[in-house]
Coordinates of C-alpha atoms and ligand atoms in Angstrom, one line a residue:
X30 CA 111.7 40.1 51.5
X31 CA 111.2 44.8 50.8
X32 CA 107.0 45.6 51.7
X33 CA 105.8 47.8 48.9
X34 CA 104.7 50.8 52.3
X35 CA 102.6 51.8 52.8
X36 CA 103.1 55.4 51.7
X37 CA 103.2 55.6 48.5
X38 CA 103.8 58.7 47.5
X39 CA 104.8 61.4 49.5
X40 CA 103.7 64.2 48.0
X41 CA 100.5 62.6 46.7
X42 CA 99.6 61.0 50.0
X43 CA 100.3 64.5 52.0
X44 CA 98.7 67.2 49.2
X45 CA 94.9 65.0 49.6
X46 CA 94.9 63.7 53.1
X47 CA 92.6 64.3 55.0
X48 CA 92.6 62.9 58.3
X49 CA 89.0 61.7 59.0
X50 CA 88.7 60.3 55.6
X51 CA 92.3 58.6 56.7
X52 CA 91.4 57.2 60.3
X53 CA 88.3 55.8 59.3
X54 CA 89.7 52.0 60.4
X55 CA 89.4 53.5 64.3
X56 CA 86.0 52.9 65.1
X57 CA 85.1 54.7 68.5
X58 CA 83.4 53.4 71.2
X59 CA 80.3 50.6 70.2
X60 CA 77.6 51.9 70.0
X61 CA 79.1 56.5 69.2
X62 CA 80.8 56.1 72.9
X63 CA 83.4 57.8 71.4
X64 CA 86.3 57.5 71.0
X65 CA 89.3 55.9 74.0
X66 CA 92.7 55.2 73.2
X67 CA 92.5 51.8 74.5
X68 CA 89.2 50.4 73.6
X69 CA 91.4 51.4 69.6
X70 CA 95.0 49.4 70.8
X71 CA 93.4 46.0 72.2
X72 CA 89.4 46.1 72.6
X73 CA 89.1 46.8 68.9
X74 CA 91.5 44.1 67.6
X75 CA 90.6 41.2 71.1
X76 CA 86.7 41.6 69.7
X77 CA 88.0 41.0 66.1
X78 CA 89.9 39.5 64.2
X79 CA 93.3 39.7 66.0
X80 CA 91.7 38.1 69.2
X81 CA 94.5 35.5 69.4
X82 CA 98.1 37.2 67.7
X83 CA 100.7 38.0 70.1
X84 CA 100.2 41.7 70.9
X85 CA 103.2 41.4 72.9
X86 CA 106.4 40.0 73.9
X87 CA 108.2 40.9 76.7
X88 CA 111.8 39.1 77.0
X89 CA 112.8 39.4 80.9
X90 CA 116.2 39.4 82.1
X91 CA 116.6 35.6 82.5
X92 CA 115.4 35.4 79.0
X93 CA 112.3 33.7 79.3
X94 CA 109.6 35.4 77.6
X95 CA 106.0 36.8 78.7
X96 CA 104.0 36.2 76.2
X97 CA 100.4 38.0 75.8
X98 CA 97.5 38.4 72.9
X99 CA 95.3 40.6 72.0
X100 CA 92.5 38.1 73.2
X101 CA 94.4 38.4 77.0
X102 CA 95.4 41.8 76.9
X103 CA 92.2 42.8 77.1
X104 CA 91.0 40.6 79.7
X105 CA 93.6 42.4 81.8
X106 CA 93.3 45.4 81.1
X107 CA 89.8 45.1 82.2
X108 CA 90.7 44.2 85.6
X109 CA 93.7 46.7 86.2
X110 CA 89.6 49.5 85.0
X111 CA 88.2 46.9 87.1
X112 CA 90.7 47.9 89.8
X113 CA 91.1 51.3 89.5
X114 CA 87.4 51.6 89.9
X115 CA 86.8 49.7 92.9
X116 CA 89.4 51.6 94.6
X117 CA 87.0 54.5 94.2
X118 CA 88.7 55.4 91.9
X119 CA 86.7 59.0 89.9
X120 CA 87.4 59.5 86.2
X121 CA 90.2 61.6 85.4
X122 CA 92.8 60.7 88.2
X123 CA 96.2 60.3 87.6
X124 CA 97.9 56.7 87.8
X125 CA 101.4 57.0 87.7
X126 CA 103.8 54.6 87.3
X127 CA 107.2 53.8 88.2
X128 CA 108.3 50.8 86.4
X129 CA 111.1 49.0 84.2
X130 CA 109.5 47.0 81.3
X131 CA 107.5 45.2 82.6
X132 CA 104.0 43.6 81.4
X133 CA 102.7 45.1 84.6
X134 CA 103.8 48.9 83.1
X135 CA 100.7 47.7 80.3
X136 CA 98.4 46.5 81.9
X137 CA 99.1 50.5 83.9
X138 CA 99.4 52.6 80.8
X139 CA 96.3 50.5 79.5
X140 CA 94.1 50.0 81.5
X141 CA 94.1 53.7 83.2
X142 CA 93.0 55.0 79.6
X143 CA 90.3 52.9 79.7
X144 CA 88.8 53.5 82.8
X145 CA 89.1 57.1 81.9
X146 CA 92.0 58.2 84.2
X147 CA 94.8 59.9 83.1
X148 CA 98.0 57.4 82.4
X149 CA 101.3 59.2 84.3
X150 CA 104.6 58.0 83.1
X151 CA 107.7 57.9 85.6
X152 CA 111.2 56.4 85.0
X153 CA 112.8 54.4 86.8
X154 CA 115.7 55.5 87.2
X155 CA 114.5 58.2 89.0
X156 CA 115.6 59.2 92.4
X157 CA 113.3 59.7 95.2
X158 CA 113.5 64.0 94.5
X159 CA 112.2 63.6 90.5
X160 CA 110.1 61.0 90.5
X161 CA 107.9 63.5 94.7
X162 CA 108.1 67.0 91.6
X163 CA 106.5 65.2 89.4
X164 CA 103.8 62.3 91.2
X165 CA 102.4 66.5 93.7
X166 CA 102.8 68.5 90.4
X167 CA 100.6 66.0 89.1
X168 CA 98.5 65.4 91.7
X169 CA 98.9 61.7 91.1
X170 CA 95.9 59.1 93.3
X171 CA 97.5 55.5 92.4
X172 CA 101.2 54.9 92.1
X173 CA 101.9 51.2 90.6
X174 CA 105.3 50.5 91.0
X175 CA 107.7 47.7 92.5
X176 CA 108.6 46.9 96.2
X177 CA 112.2 47.3 95.5
X178 CA 111.2 51.5 93.9
X179 CA 108.9 52.2 97.1
X180 CA 111.6 51.5 99.8
X181 CA 113.4 53.0 98.3
X182 CA 113.3 56.4 96.6
X183 CA 109.1 56.2 98.2
X184 CA 107.9 55.2 101.7
X185 CA 109.5 58.4 102.2
X186 CA 108.0 60.7 100.1
X187 CA 104.4 59.4 101.5
X188 CA 104.4 62.1 104.5
X189 CA 104.6 64.9 102.0
X190 CA 102.4 63.6 99.3
X191 CA 99.1 63.8 100.4
X192 CA 96.9 63.0 96.7
X193 CA 98.5 59.7 96.0
X194 CA 96.0 58.0 98.3
X195 CA 97.3 54.2 97.7
X196 CA 100.9 52.6 95.8
X197 CA 100.0 49.2 94.4
X198 CA 103.1 47.3 93.9
X199 CA 103.3 44.5 91.0
X200 CA 105.7 41.9 93.3
X201 CA 103.6 41.0 96.6
X202 CA 101.2 39.1 96.9
X203 CA 99.1 41.0 99.9
X204 CA 98.3 44.1 100.9
X205 CA 101.3 45.4 102.7
X206 CA 98.3 48.2 104.4
X207 CA 95.9 50.4 103.1
X208 CA 97.6 52.5 101.3
X209 CA 100.0 50.1 100.1
X210 CA 98.2 46.6 98.2
X211 CA 99.5 44.3 96.3
X212 CA 98.9 44.7 92.2
X213 CA 98.6 40.1 91.6
X214 CA 95.6 40.6 94.6
X215 CA 93.5 43.3 93.1
X216 CA 94.2 42.2 90.1
X217 CA 92.4 38.4 90.3
X218 CA 89.8 39.4 92.7
X219 CA 89.0 41.7 89.5
X220 CA 86.8 41.4 86.8
X221 CA 88.0 40.7 83.2
X222 CA 84.4 42.2 82.2
X223 CA 85.2 46.3 81.8
X224 CA 82.2 47.9 80.2
X225 CA 84.6 51.8 78.8
X226 CA 82.9 55.0 79.9
X227 CA 81.9 57.6 77.0
X228 CA 84.9 59.3 75.7
X229 CA 85.3 62.4 74.4
X230 CA 88.2 63.0 72.3
X231 CA 88.7 66.1 74.5
X232 CA 89.2 63.9 77.3
X233 CA 92.6 64.2 78.2
X234 CA 94.6 60.9 79.1
X235 CA 98.1 61.1 79.5
X236 CA 100.7 63.4 81.5
X237 CA 103.9 63.7 80.1
X238 CA 106.5 65.4 81.2
X239 CA 109.1 66.7 78.6
X240 CA 113.0 65.4 79.2
X241 CA 113.9 68.7 81.2
X242 CA 116.9 69.7 78.6
X243 CA 116.6 73.2 78.7
X244 CA 114.5 74.0 81.4
X245 CA 112.9 72.4 84.5
X246 CA 110.5 69.6 82.5
X247 CA 106.8 71.1 82.2
X248 CA 104.2 68.4 82.2
X249 CA 102.0 68.4 79.2
X250 CA 98.9 66.4 79.0
X251 CA 96.9 64.6 75.7
X252 CA 93.8 64.0 75.4
X253 CA 91.9 60.3 73.7
X254 CA 92.6 62.1 69.8
X255 CA 95.8 62.1 69.9
X256 CA 95.4 58.0 68.9
X257 CA 95.1 59.1 65.9
X258 CA 98.0 60.6 65.6
X259 CA 99.8 57.2 66.6
X260 CA 97.6 55.6 64.2
X261 CA 99.0 58.0 61.1
X262 CA 102.4 57.7 62.1
X263 CA 102.6 53.7 62.6
X264 CA 100.5 53.5 59.5
X265 CA 103.2 55.9 57.3
X266 CA 106.7 55.9 59.7
X267 CA 107.1 53.0 60.2
X268 CA 105.2 51.2 58.3
X269 CA 103.8 48.4 59.6
X270 CA 102.2 46.2 58.6
X271 CA 100.3 43.2 59.4
X272 CA 102.3 40.5 60.7
X273 CA 105.3 42.3 61.7
X274 CA 107.3 42.8 64.2
X275 CA 109.0 45.8 66.3
X276 CA 110.6 46.7 68.4
X277 CA 111.3 50.5 70.1
X278 CA 113.8 50.7 72.3
X279 CA 112.8 54.0 73.7
X280 CA 112.1 54.1 78.2
X281 CA 109.3 53.6 80.1
X282 CA 109.6 57.1 81.4
X283 CA 110.0 59.0 78.1
X284 CA 107.3 60.1 75.7
X285 CA 108.4 57.4 72.5
X286 CA 107.8 54.6 76.2
X287 CA 104.1 55.5 75.0
X288 CA 103.5 56.1 71.7
X289 CA 105.4 54.2 70.3
X290 CA 106.2 51.5 72.9
X291 CA 102.8 50.9 74.1
X292 CA 100.4 52.9 72.2
X293 CA 100.5 53.0 67.8
X294 CA 101.9 49.4 67.2
X295 CA 99.0 48.2 69.3
X296 CA 96.9 50.5 67.7
X297 CA 97.8 48.9 64.5
X298 CA 97.4 45.1 65.1
X299 CA 101.2 45.1 64.8
X300 CA 103.0 42.6 67.2
X301 CA 105.7 44.3 69.8
X302 CA 109.0 43.3 71.4
X303 CA 109.6 45.0 74.6
X304 CA 113.2 43.7 76.0
X305 CA 113.4 44.7 80.5
X306 CA 117.2 44.8 80.1
X307 CA 119.2 48.7 79.5
X308 CA 121.4 49.1 76.4
X309 CA 123.9 45.8 75.5
X310 CA 124.8 46.0 72.2
X311 CA 125.5 41.6 71.8
X312 CA 122.0 41.2 73.7
X313 CA 119.8 43.5 70.7
X314 CA 121.6 42.1 67.9
X315 CA 120.6 38.9 69.5
X316 CA 116.5 39.8 70.4
X317 CA 116.9 41.2 65.9
X318 CA 118.0 38.5 65.0
X319 CA 115.5 35.9 67.3
X320 CA 112.9 38.0 67.3
X321 CA 113.1 38.8 63.4
X322 CA 112.3 42.3 63.8
X323 CA 110.9 44.9 61.3
X324 CA 111.2 46.9 62.4
X325 CA 113.2 48.9 65.1
X326 CA 112.9 52.1 66.8
X327 CA 115.6 53.7 68.3
X328 CA 117.5 56.7 69.1
X329 CA 120.8 58.3 68.4
X330 CA 122.4 58.3 72.0
X331 CA 121.9 54.0 71.2
X332 CA 122.7 54.3 68.0
X333 CA 126.1 56.4 68.8
X334 CA 127.6 53.4 71.0
X335 CA 126.5 50.0 68.8
X336 CA 128.7 52.8 66.3
X337 CA 131.5 53.1 68.4
X338 CA 131.9 49.6 68.2
X339 CA 133.7 47.5 65.3
X340 CA 131.4 45.4 65.1
X341 CA 129.4 45.1 61.5
X342 CA 125.9 43.6 62.8
X343 CA 125.1 42.2 59.7
X344 CA 128.0 40.0 58.7
X345 CA 127.4 38.4 62.4
X346 CA 123.9 37.8 62.6
X347 CA 121.1 37.3 60.6
X348 CA 119.2 40.4 60.5
X349 CA 117.0 39.4 56.6
X350 CA 114.2 40.3 58.2
X351 CA 114.7 43.5 59.1
X352 CA 113.2 46.0 57.1
X353 CA 113.5 49.4 58.6
X354 CA 115.3 51.0 61.2
X355 CA 114.5 54.5 62.7
X356 CA 115.0 57.3 64.9
X357 CA 113.7 59.2 67.7
X358 CA 115.0 62.6 70.6
X359 CA 118.8 64.7 68.7
X360 CA 119.7 64.5 66.1
X361 CA 120.5 61.9 64.3
X362 CA 124.2 63.3 62.6
X363 CA 124.4 62.0 58.9
X364 CA 127.4 59.8 59.8
X365 CA 124.7 57.6 61.9
X366 CA 122.9 57.5 59.2
X367 CA 125.3 56.3 56.0
X368 CA 126.3 54.3 59.4
X369 CA 123.6 52.8 59.3
X370 CA 123.8 51.6 54.9
X371 CA 127.2 49.4 56.1
X372 CA 126.0 48.6 59.5
X373 CA 121.9 47.4 58.2
X374 CA 121.6 47.6 54.5
X375 CA 119.9 50.5 54.8
X376 CA 119.9 53.8 55.9
X377 CA 119.0 55.0 59.7
X378 CA 115.8 56.8 59.5
X379 CA 115.4 60.3 61.9
X380 CA 112.3 62.0 62.6
X381 CA 111.2 64.4 65.0
X382 CA 108.8 65.4 66.9
X383 CA 108.5 66.9 71.0
X384 CA 106.8 65.5 74.4
X385 CA 103.9 69.0 73.0
X386 CA 103.5 67.7 70.0
X387 CA 102.3 63.4 71.1
X388 CA 103.5 61.4 67.7
X389 CA 106.1 62.4 64.6
X390 CA 105.3 64.9 63.1
X391 CA 108.5 65.3 60.2
X392 CA 110.1 62.0 59.6
X393 CA 111.8 59.8 56.6
X394 CA 109.8 57.9 55.2
X395 CA 110.7 54.6 53.8
X396 CA 110.4 55.1 50.1
X397 CA 110.8 59.0 49.5
X398 CA 114.8 59.4 49.0
X399 CA 116.5 60.2 52.1
X400 CA 119.2 63.0 52.8
X401 CA 121.2 62.1 56.0
X402 CA 121.3 64.9 58.7
X403 CA 117.7 65.3 57.6
X404 CA 115.0 64.8 59.6
X405 CA 112.9 64.4 56.4
X406 CA 109.1 66.2 55.9
X407 CA 106.9 67.3 57.9
X408 CA 103.9 64.3 58.2
X409 CA 100.7 64.1 55.9
X410 CA 98.0 65.4 57.5
X411 CA 100.5 68.5 60.0
X412 CA 101.3 71.7 58.4
X413 CA 105.5 72.6 59.2
X414 CA 106.9 75.7 58.8
X415 CA 110.3 78.2 59.0
X416 CA 109.4 81.6 61.0
X417 CA 110.6 84.4 62.4
X418 CA 109.3 86.9 64.6
X419 CA 109.1 90.3 64.0
X420 CA 108.3 91.2 67.0
X421 CA 104.8 89.9 68.8
X422 CA 104.5 89.2 65.2
X423 CA 104.9 85.1 63.0
X424 CA 106.5 85.6 60.5
X425 CA 106.4 82.9 57.7
X426 CA 109.0 82.6 56.1
X427 CA 108.6 81.1 51.9
X428 CA 112.1 82.2 50.9
X429 CA 114.4 78.1 50.7
X430 CA 117.9 77.5 52.8
X431 CA 116.2 80.5 55.5
X432 CA 116.9 79.4 58.9
X433 CA 114.1 80.8 61.8
X434 CA 111.8 78.4 64.3
X435 CA 110.3 75.5 63.8
X436 CA 106.6 76.2 64.0
X437 CA 103.7 74.0 63.7
X438 CA 100.0 74.7 62.2
X439 CA 98.5 73.9 66.2
X440 CA 95.1 71.9 64.5
X441 CA 97.1 68.6 64.7
X442 CA 94.8 65.5 66.4
X443 CA 97.9 64.9 69.4
X444 CA 99.4 68.6 70.0
X445 CA 99.7 68.8 74.3
X446 CA 96.4 70.6 75.3
X447 CA 98.2 72.7 78.1
X448 CA 101.5 72.5 80.3
X449 CA 99.9 71.6 83.8
X450 CA 99.2 74.5 86.1
X451 CA 101.6 76.5 83.7
X452 CA 98.4 78.1 81.1
X453 CA 100.8 81.3 81.6
X454 CA 103.5 79.0 79.6
X455 CA 101.3 77.2 77.1
X456 CA 99.5 80.0 76.0
X457 CA 103.3 81.2 75.8
X458 CA 104.1 78.2 72.2
X459 CA 101.4 79.7 70.1
X460 CA 100.8 82.3 68.2
X461 CA 98.1 82.6 66.4
X462 CA 97.6 79.4 64.8
X463 CA 101.1 78.3 64.6
X464 CA 102.7 76.4 67.2
X465 CA 106.4 77.1 68.2
X466 CA 108.5 74.1 68.7
X467 CA 111.7 76.0 70.2
X468 CA 113.3 74.2 68.2
X469 CA 115.9 76.1 65.1
X470 CA 115.6 74.6 61.7
X471 CA 116.0 75.1 57.3
X472 CA 114.1 73.9 54.7
X473 CA 115.8 73.2 51.2
X474 CA 114.8 73.7 48.2
X475 CA 113.4 70.5 47.5
X476 CA 110.8 70.2 51.3
X477 CA 113.2 68.3 53.3
X478 CA 113.9 69.8 56.9
X479 CA 116.9 69.8 58.7
X480 CA 117.6 71.3 62.8
X481 CA 119.5 74.0 63.7
X482 CA 119.1 73.3 67.2
X483 CA 117.4 74.3 69.9
X484 CA 117.4 78.2 70.4
X485 CA 118.4 77.9 73.9
X486 CA 121.2 76.5 72.8
X487 CA 122.5 78.4 70.0
X488 CA 126.0 80.2 69.8
X489 CA 126.1 83.5 68.9
X490 CA 130.8 84.1 67.9
X491 CA 131.4 86.7 66.6
X492 CA 129.0 88.2 64.6
X493 CA 127.2 84.4 63.6
X494 CA 125.2 82.6 65.3
X495 CA 126.3 78.8 65.3
X496 CA 124.4 75.9 65.7
X497 CA 125.7 72.8 68.0
X498 CA 123.9 69.8 65.7
X499 CA 126.7 71.3 62.4
X500 CA 129.6 71.8 64.6
X501 CA 129.3 68.0 66.2
X502 CA 127.7 66.4 63.2
X503 CA 131.0 67.7 61.2
X504 CA 133.7 66.6 64.4
X505 CA 131.6 63.3 64.0
X506 CA 132.6 62.7 60.8
X507 CA 136.3 62.4 62.0
X508 CA 137.2 58.8 62.6
X509 CA 138.8 59.4 66.5
X510 CA 134.9 61.1 67.0
X511 CA 132.2 58.8 69.3
X512 CA 130.4 61.1 70.3
X513 CA 130.6 65.7 70.4
X514 CA 128.4 68.0 71.8
X515 CA 129.1 71.5 71.9
X516 CA 129.0 74.6 73.5
X517 CA 128.9 78.6 73.7
X518 CA 131.7 79.6 75.8
X519 CA 131.0 83.7 76.4
X520 CA 134.1 85.3 75.5
X521 CA 133.7 88.9 75.3
X522 CA 136.0 89.5 72.5
X523 CA 133.1 87.8 70.7
X524 CA 130.7 87.0 72.3
X525 CA 130.9 83.8 72.7
X526 CA 133.7 80.4 71.7
X527 CA 132.6 77.7 70.0
X528 CA 134.0 74.7 73.0
X529 CA 133.2 71.0 71.8
X530 CA 133.1 68.4 74.5
X531 CA 134.7 65.5 72.6
X532 CA 134.7 61.2 73.7
X533 CA 137.0 59.5 71.5
X534 CA 136.5 55.7 69.9
X535 CA 137.7 53.0 71.8
X536 CA 141.4 52.4 71.1
X537 CA 141.4 56.9 70.4
X538 CA 144.5 57.6 72.8
X539 CA 143.1 62.1 74.1
X540 CA 146.2 63.5 74.0
X541 CA 147.8 66.9 72.9
X542 CA 148.3 66.1 69.6
X543 CA 144.8 64.6 69.1
X544 CA 143.4 68.0 70.2
X545 CA 145.7 70.1 67.4
X546 CA 144.2 67.9 65.4
X547 CA 140.7 67.8 65.5
X548 CA 141.4 71.6 65.6
X549 CA 142.9 71.7 62.4
X550 CA 140.2 69.3 61.7
X551 CA 136.9 71.3 62.7
X552 CA 139.1 74.2 60.6
X553 CA 139.6 72.8 57.2
X554 CA 135.8 71.2 57.8
X555 CA 133.9 74.3 58.4
X556 CA 136.1 77.2 58.2
X557 CA 137.6 79.1 61.6
X558 CA 134.4 81.1 62.0
X559 CA 132.6 78.3 62.8
X560 CA 134.8 75.6 64.2
X561 CA 135.9 75.0 66.9
X562 CA 137.9 76.8 69.5
X563 CA 138.2 74.8 72.4
X564 CA 138.2 70.5 72.2
X565 CA 138.6 69.5 75.6
X566 CA 138.2 65.3 76.2
X567 CA 135.3 64.2 78.2
X568 CA 134.8 59.9 78.7
X569 CA 131.3 60.6 79.2
X570 CA 128.8 63.4 78.3
X571 CA 125.8 64.3 81.0
X572 CA 122.4 62.9 80.1
X573 CA 119.1 63.3 80.7
X574 CA 117.7 59.4 81.2
X575 CA 116.0 59.7 77.7
X576 CA 119.8 60.2 75.8
X577 CA 119.5 63.6 75.1
X578 CA 122.9 65.4 75.5
X579 CA 122.6 68.3 78.5
X580 CA 124.8 71.2 77.1
X581 CA 122.9 73.2 79.7
X582 CA 124.7 71.4 82.1
X583 CA 128.3 71.3 79.9
X584 CA 128.1 75.3 80.4
X585 CA 126.9 75.3 83.6
X586 CA 130.0 73.2 84.5
X587 CA 132.4 75.5 82.3
X588 CA 130.4 78.8 83.9
X589 CA 131.1 76.8 87.4
X590 CA 127.6 77.6 88.1
X591 CA 126.7 76.3 91.3
X592 CA 125.2 72.8 91.9
X593 CA 122.0 75.4 92.2
X594 CA 121.9 76.1 89.0
X595 CA 121.7 73.4 87.9
X596 CA 118.3 72.1 90.4
X597 CA 116.9 71.0 87.1
X598 CA 119.7 68.2 86.4
X599 CA 117.8 64.6 86.7
X600 CA 120.4 63.4 89.2
X601 CA 120.1 59.2 89.7
X602 CA 120.1 57.6 93.1
Ligands
ATP709 P1 112.9 70.5 78.4 O1 112.2 70.8 77.2 O2 112.4 69.9 79.2 O3 114.6 70.9 77.2 P2 113.2 68.5 75.9 O4 112.8 69.0 74.6 O5 114.7 67.3 75.8 O6 112.8 68.8 77.4 P3 111.3 66.4 74.8 O7 110.1 66.3 74.6 O8 111.5 65.1 74.7 O9 111.7 67.3 75.7 O10 112.8 65.7 73.1 C1 111.8 67.3 72.0 C2 113.3 67.3 71.8 O11 113.8 67.0 71.5 C3 112.6 68.8 70.2 O12 112.1 70.0 70.9 C4 114.4 68.3 69.6 O13 114.7 69.5 70.5 C5 115.5 67.4 70.1 N1 114.4 65.8 68.9 C6 113.7 65.0 69.3 N2 113.7 64.9 68.1 C7 114.4 65.1 67.1 C8 116.0 64.9 66.1 N3 115.2 63.9 65.0 N4 116.3 65.6 66.0 C9 116.8 66.8 66.0 N5 116.4 66.8 67.6 C10 115.3 66.5 67.9
MG710 MG1 110.8 71.2 74.8

């Protein structure tokens, strides 16, 4: 069943887009008291005609459901805001979560926003050190977590975290001491009535640490005004329509888990499916079928894992309700887009954004022709360019197909407002009106953007500039290749040598013959200047917690750098 997409004509919408006009549905706090993300996401619907509608369905590990309607979510998030009030928190103080995909995650995030605290999620797979770094840098006052995580990862840190006043444990009935409290007990005692205080567009709302793919994670601060981007991207990119069932698989610790796992679907009044379990191909396909998911937002790392398997999901599962499959986080290889056609009967729609942009900025839209391998076109309301730096000056490149810095005009609502405690670094990201994303890209004559690589990852070999993504994508066209990561290995005669780390698909043996075959395949596809000269087979690629390939780590290993130089790697416990 095909629905007409919300964005019917990309060019004309882009041309006439006006943020104020397009976001009129967001009513703001009653009495003209400003704009608050949680109000737009929850109370606006609960007070209107979506009160009884299912907002969130959490599927527990044992397959049982926990369902929350918009009305229930309003009450529960108000209760959490009242808990913060009772604990004596002040507006602007930071509330962290260290949780999996459980109902309390939503209550913490949205209740904090109602209270006008700043919400910061952590990956629950983090070990104590990354948790400590973020909690101390972010001066967390409250942390919501489980007793198990607390005992394993937090307890021993408490002495080093003087700002952390309270830890709320979601699975204990009684307070353990004055600092370690029972989440259910405090919630039960709190009223379901909470009046959201006046909230200015520029009031801080969210603190998100970047993935740390290129270095130490940065703490990006976002404000309540970002909700305009969450709304518009939900409407035009994810194409939320009344009655839709949406599933975002992102970990709650990653910015996608908040912007699209929590905020955007709620702001748009649809139902979100939340799976407590981690990746499991058959479980996932089963959920798509059983929950009649219409829109599925996932990441290349998961898609590549699904591609490795021999299952064609739409032959084994009834996926007739699925309307859109989207991906974010890393470049989506053309192969994966095409696999989507076969697997789901539709191309996978890639989109690009960053922690810093708070929401989707470049996308493939349901009504627009997909060019596999392209990130798509700028979000209506956002100006994107390709630029070159001439000394300290930024010059936009008008000619198509020129490779340069991917830059965004800084005037969209969800642009980050600073890097926490790193104002100078923040200022350096801007040249006049333009924000430098740190990525390189090019634009084709039809206005589609193509990702080239992160500026830091570009390989300089024999006078050529090679983007790892291009090489990886070409290697992935070989039937034996499941995943590849490409780096530049210093080689005095040519600058850097292109080296590929390759994970083979099930049933393909890594041997010398295969290696030579892949080197030959690469040369034929890319030419000798760009093709990898070295190939190493590996079982797995190192990744960040959000599933991004850590080329930086592969390179450090290649150079034999000591562990100390890898201090930014997120170690699991
Ligand atoms: P850090 O900034 O700490 O190194 P990070 O950049 O990986 O970490 P995120 O904000 O989670 O942290 O990721 C944003 C980056 O991910 C983008 O700048 C880009 O390099 C990459 N990315 C995201 N989506 C896409 C996409 N669709 N195509 C290509 N690259 C993408
Ligand atoms: Mg980044």
